Short mmCIF file of C-alpha atoms and ligand atoms in Angstrom, two decimals:
data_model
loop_
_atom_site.label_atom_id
_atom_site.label_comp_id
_atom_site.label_asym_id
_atom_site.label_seq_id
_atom_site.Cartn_x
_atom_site.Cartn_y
_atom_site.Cartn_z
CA UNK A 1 18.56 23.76 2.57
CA UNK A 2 17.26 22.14 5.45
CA UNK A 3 14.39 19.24 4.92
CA UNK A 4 12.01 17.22 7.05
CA UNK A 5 10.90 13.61 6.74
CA UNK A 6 7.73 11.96 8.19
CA UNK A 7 5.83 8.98 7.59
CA UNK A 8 1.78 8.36 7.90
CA UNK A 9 -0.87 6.15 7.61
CA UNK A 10 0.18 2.38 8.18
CA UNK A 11 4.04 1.41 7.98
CA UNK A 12 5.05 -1.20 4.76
CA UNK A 13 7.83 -2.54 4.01
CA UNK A 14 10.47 -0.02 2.32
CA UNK A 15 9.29 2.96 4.68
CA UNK A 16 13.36 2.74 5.72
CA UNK A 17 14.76 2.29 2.66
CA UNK A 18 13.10 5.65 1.36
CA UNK A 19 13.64 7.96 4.06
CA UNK A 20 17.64 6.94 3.45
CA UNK A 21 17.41 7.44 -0.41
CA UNK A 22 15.86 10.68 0.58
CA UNK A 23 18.42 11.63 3.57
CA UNK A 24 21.28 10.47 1.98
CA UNK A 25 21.02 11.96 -1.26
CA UNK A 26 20.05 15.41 0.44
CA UNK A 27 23.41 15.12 2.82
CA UNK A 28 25.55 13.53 0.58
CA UNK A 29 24.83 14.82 -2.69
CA UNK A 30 23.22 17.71 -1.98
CA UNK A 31 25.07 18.80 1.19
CA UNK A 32 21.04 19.90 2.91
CA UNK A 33 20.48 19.49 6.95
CA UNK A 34 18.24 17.14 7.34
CA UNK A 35 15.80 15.66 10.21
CA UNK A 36 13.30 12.89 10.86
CA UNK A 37 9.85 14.21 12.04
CA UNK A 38 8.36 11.79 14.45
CA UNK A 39 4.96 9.65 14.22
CA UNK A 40 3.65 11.07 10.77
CA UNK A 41 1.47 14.38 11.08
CA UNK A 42 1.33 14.45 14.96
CA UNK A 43 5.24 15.21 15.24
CA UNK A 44 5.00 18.54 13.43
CA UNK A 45 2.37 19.54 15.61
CA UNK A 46 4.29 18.46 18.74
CA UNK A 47 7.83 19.43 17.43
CA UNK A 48 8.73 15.70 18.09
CA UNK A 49 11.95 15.65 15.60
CA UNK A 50 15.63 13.61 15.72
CA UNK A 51 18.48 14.87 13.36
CA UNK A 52 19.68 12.98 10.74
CA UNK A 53 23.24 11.95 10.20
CA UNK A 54 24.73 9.95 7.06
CA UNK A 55 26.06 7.67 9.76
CA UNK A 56 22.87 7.52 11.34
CA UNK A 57 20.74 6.50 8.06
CA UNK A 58 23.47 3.47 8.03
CA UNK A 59 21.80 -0.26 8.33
CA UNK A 60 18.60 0.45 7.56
CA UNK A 61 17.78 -0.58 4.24
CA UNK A 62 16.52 -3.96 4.75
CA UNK A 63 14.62 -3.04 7.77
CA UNK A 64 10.86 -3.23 7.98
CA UNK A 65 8.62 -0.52 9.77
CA UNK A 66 9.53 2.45 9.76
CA UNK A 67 12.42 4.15 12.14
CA UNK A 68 10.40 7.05 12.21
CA UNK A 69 7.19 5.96 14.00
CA UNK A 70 3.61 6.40 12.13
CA UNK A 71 0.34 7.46 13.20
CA UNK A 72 -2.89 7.57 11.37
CA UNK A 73 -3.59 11.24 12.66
CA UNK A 74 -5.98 13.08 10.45
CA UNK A 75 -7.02 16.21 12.75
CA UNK A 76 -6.99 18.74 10.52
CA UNK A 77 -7.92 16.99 7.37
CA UNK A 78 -10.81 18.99 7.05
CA UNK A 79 -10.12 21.88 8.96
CA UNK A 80 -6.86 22.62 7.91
CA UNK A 81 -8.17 25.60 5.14
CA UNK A 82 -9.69 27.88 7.44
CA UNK A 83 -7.83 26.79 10.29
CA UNK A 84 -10.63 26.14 12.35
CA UNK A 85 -9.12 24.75 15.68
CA UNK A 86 -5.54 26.87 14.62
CA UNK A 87 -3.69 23.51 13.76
CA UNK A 88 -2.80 25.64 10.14
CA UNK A 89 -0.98 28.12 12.49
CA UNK A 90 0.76 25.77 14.47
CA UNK A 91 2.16 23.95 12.28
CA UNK A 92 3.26 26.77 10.13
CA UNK A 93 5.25 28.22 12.91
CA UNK A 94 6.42 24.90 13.95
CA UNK A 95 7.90 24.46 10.37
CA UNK A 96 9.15 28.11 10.51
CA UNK A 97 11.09 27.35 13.74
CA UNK A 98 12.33 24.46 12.66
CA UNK A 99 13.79 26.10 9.73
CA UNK A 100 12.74 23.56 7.32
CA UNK A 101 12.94 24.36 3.62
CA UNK A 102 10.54 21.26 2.80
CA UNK A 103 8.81 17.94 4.25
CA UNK A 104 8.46 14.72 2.09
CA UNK A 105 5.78 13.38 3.27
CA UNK A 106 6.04 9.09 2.72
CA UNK A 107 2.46 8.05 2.64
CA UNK A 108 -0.45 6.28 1.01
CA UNK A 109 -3.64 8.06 0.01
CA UNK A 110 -4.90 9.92 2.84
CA UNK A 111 -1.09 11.08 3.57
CA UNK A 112 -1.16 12.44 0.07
CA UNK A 113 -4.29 14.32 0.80
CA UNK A 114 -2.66 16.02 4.19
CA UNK A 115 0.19 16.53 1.92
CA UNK A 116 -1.52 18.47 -0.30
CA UNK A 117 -3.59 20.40 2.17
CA UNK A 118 0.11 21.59 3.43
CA UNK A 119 1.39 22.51 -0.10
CA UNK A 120 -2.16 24.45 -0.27
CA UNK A 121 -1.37 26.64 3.24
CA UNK A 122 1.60 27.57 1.74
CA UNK A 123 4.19 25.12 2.91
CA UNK A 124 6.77 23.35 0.69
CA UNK A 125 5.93 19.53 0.46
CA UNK A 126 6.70 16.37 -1.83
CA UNK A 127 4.72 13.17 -1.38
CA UNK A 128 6.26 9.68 -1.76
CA UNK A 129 3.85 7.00 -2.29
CA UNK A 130 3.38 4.28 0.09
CA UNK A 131 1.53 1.44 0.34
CA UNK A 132 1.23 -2.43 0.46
CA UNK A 133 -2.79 -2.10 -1.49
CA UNK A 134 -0.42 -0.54 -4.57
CA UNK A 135 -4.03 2.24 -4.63
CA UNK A 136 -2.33 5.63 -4.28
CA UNK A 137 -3.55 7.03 -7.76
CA UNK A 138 -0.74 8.29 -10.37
CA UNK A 139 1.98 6.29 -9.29
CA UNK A 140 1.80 3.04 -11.84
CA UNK A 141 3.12 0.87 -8.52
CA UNK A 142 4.44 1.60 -5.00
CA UNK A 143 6.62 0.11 -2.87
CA UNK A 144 5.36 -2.45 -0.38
CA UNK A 145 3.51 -4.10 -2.65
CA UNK A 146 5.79 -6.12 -4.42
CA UNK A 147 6.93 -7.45 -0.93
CA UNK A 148 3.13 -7.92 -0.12
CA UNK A 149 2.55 -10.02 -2.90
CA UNK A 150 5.64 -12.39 -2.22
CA UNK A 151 4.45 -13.15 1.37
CA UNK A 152 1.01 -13.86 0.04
CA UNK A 153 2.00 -16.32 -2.68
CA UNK A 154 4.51 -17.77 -0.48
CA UNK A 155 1.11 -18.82 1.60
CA UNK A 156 -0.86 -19.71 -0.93
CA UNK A 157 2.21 -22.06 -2.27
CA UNK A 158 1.66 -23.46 1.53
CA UNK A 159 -2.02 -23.91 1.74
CA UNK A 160 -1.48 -26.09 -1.97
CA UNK A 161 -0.23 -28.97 -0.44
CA UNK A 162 -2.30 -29.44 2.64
CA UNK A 163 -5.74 -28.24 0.31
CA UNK A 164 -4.70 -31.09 -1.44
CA UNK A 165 -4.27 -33.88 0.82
CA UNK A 166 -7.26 -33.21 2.91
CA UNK A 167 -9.30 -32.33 -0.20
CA UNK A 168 -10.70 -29.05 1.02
CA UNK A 169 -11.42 -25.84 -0.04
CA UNK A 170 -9.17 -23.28 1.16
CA UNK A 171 -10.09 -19.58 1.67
CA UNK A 172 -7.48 -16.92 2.01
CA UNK A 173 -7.86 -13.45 2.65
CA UNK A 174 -5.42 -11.11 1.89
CA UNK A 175 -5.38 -7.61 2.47
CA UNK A 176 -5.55 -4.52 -0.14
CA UNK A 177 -8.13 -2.05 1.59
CA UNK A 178 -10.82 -1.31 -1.10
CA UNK A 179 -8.70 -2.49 -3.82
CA UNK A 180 -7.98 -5.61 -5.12
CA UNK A 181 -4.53 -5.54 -6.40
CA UNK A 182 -2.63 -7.76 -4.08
CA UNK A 183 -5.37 -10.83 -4.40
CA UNK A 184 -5.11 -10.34 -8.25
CA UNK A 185 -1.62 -10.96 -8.22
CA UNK A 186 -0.99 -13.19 -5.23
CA UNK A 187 -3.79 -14.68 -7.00
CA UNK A 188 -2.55 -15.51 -9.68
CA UNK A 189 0.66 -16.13 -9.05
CA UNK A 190 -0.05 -18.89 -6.15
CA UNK A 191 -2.73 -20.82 -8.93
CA UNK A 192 -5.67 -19.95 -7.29
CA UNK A 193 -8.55 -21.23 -8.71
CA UNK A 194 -11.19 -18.59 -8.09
CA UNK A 195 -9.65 -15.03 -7.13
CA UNK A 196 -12.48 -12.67 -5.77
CA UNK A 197 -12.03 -8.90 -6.04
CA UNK A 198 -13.67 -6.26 -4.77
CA UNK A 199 -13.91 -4.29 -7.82
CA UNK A 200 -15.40 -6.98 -10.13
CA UNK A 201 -18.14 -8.45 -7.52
CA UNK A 202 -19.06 -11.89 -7.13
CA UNK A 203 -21.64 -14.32 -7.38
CA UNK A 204 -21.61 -17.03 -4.71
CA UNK A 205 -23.29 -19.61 -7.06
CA UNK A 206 -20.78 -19.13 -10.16
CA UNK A 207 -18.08 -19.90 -7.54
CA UNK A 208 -19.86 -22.91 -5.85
CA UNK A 209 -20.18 -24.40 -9.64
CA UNK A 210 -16.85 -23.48 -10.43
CA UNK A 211 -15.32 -25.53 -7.28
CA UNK A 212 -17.73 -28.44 -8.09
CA UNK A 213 -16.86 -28.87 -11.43
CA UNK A 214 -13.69 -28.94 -10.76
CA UNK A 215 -14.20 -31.98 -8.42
CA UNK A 216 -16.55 -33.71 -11.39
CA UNK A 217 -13.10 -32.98 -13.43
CA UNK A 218 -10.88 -35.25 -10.86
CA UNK A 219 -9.74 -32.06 -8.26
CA UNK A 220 -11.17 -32.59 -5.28
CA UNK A 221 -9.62 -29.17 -3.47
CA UNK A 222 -9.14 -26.23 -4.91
CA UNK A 223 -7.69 -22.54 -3.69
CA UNK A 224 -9.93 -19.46 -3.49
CA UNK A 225 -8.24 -15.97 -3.16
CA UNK A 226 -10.04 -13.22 -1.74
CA UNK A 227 -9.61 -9.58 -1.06
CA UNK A 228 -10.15 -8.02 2.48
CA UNK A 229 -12.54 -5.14 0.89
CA UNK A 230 -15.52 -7.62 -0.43
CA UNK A 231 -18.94 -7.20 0.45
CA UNK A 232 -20.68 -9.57 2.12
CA UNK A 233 -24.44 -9.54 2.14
CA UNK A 234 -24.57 -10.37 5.69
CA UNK A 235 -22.17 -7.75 6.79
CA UNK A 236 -19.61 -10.40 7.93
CA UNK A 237 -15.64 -10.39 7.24
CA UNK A 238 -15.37 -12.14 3.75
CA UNK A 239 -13.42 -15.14 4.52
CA UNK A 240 -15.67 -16.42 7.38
CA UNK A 241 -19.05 -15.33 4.63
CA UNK A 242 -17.39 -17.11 1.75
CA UNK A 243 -16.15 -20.29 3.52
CA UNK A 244 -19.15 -20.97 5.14
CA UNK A 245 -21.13 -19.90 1.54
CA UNK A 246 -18.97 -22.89 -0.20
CA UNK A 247 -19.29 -25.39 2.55
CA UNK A 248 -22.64 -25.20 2.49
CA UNK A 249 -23.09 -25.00 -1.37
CA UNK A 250 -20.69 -27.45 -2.16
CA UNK A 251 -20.58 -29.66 0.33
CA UNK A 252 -16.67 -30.23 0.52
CA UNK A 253 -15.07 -28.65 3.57
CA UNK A 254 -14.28 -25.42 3.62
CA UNK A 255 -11.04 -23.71 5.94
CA UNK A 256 -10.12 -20.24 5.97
CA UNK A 257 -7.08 -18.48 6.62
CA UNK A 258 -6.65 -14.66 7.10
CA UNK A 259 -2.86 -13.30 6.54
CA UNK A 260 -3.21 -9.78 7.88
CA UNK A 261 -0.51 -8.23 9.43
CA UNK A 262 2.77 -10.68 7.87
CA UNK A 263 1.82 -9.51 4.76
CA UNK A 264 3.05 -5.82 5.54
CA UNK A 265 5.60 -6.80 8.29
CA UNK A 266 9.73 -7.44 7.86
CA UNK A 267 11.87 -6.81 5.30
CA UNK A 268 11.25 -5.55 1.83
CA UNK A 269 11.86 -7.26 -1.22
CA UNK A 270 15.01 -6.28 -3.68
CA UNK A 271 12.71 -4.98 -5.84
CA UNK A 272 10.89 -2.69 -3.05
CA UNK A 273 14.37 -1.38 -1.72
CA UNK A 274 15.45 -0.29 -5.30
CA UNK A 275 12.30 1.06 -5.71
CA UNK A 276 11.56 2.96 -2.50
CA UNK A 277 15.60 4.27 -3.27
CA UNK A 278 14.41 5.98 -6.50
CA UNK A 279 11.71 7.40 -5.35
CA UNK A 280 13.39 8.36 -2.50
CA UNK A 281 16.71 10.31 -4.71
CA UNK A 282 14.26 12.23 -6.83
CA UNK A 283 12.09 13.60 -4.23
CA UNK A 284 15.46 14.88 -3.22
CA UNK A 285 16.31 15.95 -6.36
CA UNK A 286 12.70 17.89 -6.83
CA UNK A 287 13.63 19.82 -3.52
CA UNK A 288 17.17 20.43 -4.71
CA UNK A 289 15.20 22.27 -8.28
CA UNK A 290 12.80 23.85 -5.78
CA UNK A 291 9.90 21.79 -7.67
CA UNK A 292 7.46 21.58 -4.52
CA UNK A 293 4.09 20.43 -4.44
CA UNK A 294 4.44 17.59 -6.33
CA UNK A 295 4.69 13.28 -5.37
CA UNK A 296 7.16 11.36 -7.05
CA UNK A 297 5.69 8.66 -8.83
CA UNK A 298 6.55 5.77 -11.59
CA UNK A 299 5.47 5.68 -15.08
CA UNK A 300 6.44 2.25 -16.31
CA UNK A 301 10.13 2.07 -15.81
CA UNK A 302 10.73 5.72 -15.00
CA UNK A 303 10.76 7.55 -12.29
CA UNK A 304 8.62 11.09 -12.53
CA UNK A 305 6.61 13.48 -10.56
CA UNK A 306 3.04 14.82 -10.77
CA UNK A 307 1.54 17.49 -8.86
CA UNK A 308 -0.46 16.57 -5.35
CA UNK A 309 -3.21 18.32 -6.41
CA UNK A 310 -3.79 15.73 -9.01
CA UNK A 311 -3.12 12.53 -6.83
CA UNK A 312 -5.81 13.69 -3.30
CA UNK A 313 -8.80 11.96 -3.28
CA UNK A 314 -8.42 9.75 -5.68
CA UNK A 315 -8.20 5.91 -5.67
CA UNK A 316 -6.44 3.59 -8.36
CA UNK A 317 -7.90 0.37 -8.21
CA UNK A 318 -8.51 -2.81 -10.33
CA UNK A 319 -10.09 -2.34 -13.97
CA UNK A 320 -12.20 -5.59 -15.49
CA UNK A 321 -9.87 -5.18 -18.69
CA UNK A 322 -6.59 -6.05 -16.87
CA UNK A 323 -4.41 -8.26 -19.03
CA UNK A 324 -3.58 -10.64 -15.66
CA UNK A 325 -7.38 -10.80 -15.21
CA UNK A 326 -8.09 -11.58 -18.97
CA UNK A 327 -5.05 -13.53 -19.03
CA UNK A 328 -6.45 -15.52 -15.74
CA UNK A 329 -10.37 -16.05 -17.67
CA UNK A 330 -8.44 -17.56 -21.03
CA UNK A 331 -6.84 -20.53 -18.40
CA UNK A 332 -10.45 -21.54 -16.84
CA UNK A 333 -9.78 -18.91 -13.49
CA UNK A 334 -12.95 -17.89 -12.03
CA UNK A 335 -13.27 -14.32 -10.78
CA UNK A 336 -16.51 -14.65 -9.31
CA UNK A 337 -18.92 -13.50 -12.50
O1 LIG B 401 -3.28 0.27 3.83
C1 LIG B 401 -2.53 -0.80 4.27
C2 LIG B 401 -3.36 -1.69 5.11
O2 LIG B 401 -2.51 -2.70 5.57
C3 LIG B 401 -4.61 -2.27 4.46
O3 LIG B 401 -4.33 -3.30 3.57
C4 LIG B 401 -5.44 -2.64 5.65
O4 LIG B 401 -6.80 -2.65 5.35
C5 LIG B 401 -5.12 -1.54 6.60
O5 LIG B 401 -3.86 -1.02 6.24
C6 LIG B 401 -5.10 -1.94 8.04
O6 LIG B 401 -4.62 -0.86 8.76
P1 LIG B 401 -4.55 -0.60 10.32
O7 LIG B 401 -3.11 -0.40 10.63
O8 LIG B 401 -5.33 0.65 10.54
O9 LIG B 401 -5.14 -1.78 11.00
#
């Protein structure tokens, strides 16, 4: 057999370390061709492929990024059933003349939508989930995330000590999309005092009192975690609404700091390359059984599949009865209600 590999949508750590699970396990074990497809979507389109070697899928299992390229190219999303604007055609004959028996597609949601789209013209496809915001549905976690959520607390650990001596209020904003999985449990495991999510809501005067009474109980400073997909009612980005919202209800000074891109760059954790490796050997192993259409997924400790029809659209976020979340409430955490 003869497979492709591309990745989409924005690069996390562990990207690497699953395209050599994949291309290793199909050369080695397997004894398939195999090939990289360049810049996600837009390199079956333009043909834009490298050939890929066991020697050549050496070294890069600790690397961040993605040795692939990525784009964020959705141009026949919508089209792609009726073939519209003949992208369907194209790319059919492109994977026809490339031979290819398969492409695992390593994405997060909207690469698993594509995906499917693929599998639905007819062409033999297995999504891997990807994604530092841990929201591709029917996967129980992905990798990136566990790396995302080290870099985060690391920070927060930081901010501690100089919160602390200055006796401010410190803001951080981490990232997570529309969900709030990464500020839950960067959240929680940096001590942060109020944790905001984007699922649960806030109110701005529940987390004023919460910071004041904390200063009437002898803590001057305190830590507030926030997710990058909270509404603001003025429109602006959350940490500059909420810091400016506590300075001015609390009185204490208020500093912000917005992690953004470190918290998806370098190399992934242990736990992300083991991780990203499994995934990466049984989408191998799916194409070896001829079991296409599906993403490989987790189910507590186990690695599994379910079918891509199941996982498009769809968004797994945060849910109020999380045990870290009820866990965080029994300890005096505020999360914003
Ligand atoms: O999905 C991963 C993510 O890093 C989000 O957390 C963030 O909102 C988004 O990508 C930023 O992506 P871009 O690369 O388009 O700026």
């Amino acid at each position: 057999m003869k497979i492709g590999i591309l990745s989409s949508g924005g690069d996390c750590p562990g990207i690497n370390a699953t395209i050599r699970g994949v291309g290793k396990t199909a050369i080695m074990h397997y004894g398939m061709e195999v090939i990289g497809i360049h810049n996600g979507f837009s390199g079956i389109l333009k043909k834009d492929t490298e050939e890929f070697t066991e020697r050549s899928l050496s070294g890069i299992l600790n690397l961040g990024g993605t040795i692939l390229g990525t784009s964020r190219e959705k141009a026949f999303r919508k089209l792609i059933k009726k073939d519209v604007d003949g992208q369907a055609s194209i790319i059919k004959q492109n994977y026809e003349e490339l031979s290819l028996d398969c492409i695992v597609c390593i994405g997060g949601n909207g690469t698993q939508k594509t995906a499917n789209l693929l599998s639905e013209i007819g062409l033999n496809i297995i999504g891997v989930p990807k994604t530092i915001d841990n929201d591709v549905w029917g996967t129980d976690v992905s990798f990136g995330f566990n790396t995302a959520v080290n870099i985060a607390t690391d920070s927060i650990d930081r901010l501690h000590s100089t919160a602390s001596s200055h006796k401010r209020v410190m803001v951080v904003e981490v990232m997570g999309h529309k969900a709030g999985w990464i500020a839950l449990h960067a959240g929680m495991a940096g001590g942060a005092d109020v944790i905001l999510l984007p699922e649960l809501g806030y109110d701005i005067e529940k987390v004023n009192e919460a910071i004041l009474d904390r200063a009437h109980r002898g803590k001057p400073y305190s830590i507030v975690v926030i997710a990058e997909g909270l509404q603001t009612p003025d429109g602006r980005r959350p940490a500059d609404y909420i810091t400016s919202a506590i300075e001015e209800g609390t009185g204490i000074e208020t500093r912000e700091t917005v992690l953004g891109y470190t918290q998806r760059g370098g190399s992934p954790s242990p736990f992300d390359r083991n991780l990203a490796t499994r995934l990466g050997g049984h989408a191998t192993e799916l194409i070896a059984n001829k079991q296409f259409g599906r993403m490989v997924c987790m189910k507590g400790d186990h690695v599994d599949s379910i079918p891509l029809s199941e996982v498009a659209g769809k968004l797994k976020i945060v849910t109020p009865d999380n045990e870290l979340i009820l866990q965080g409430r029994r300890m005096g955490i505020t999360f914003g209600r």
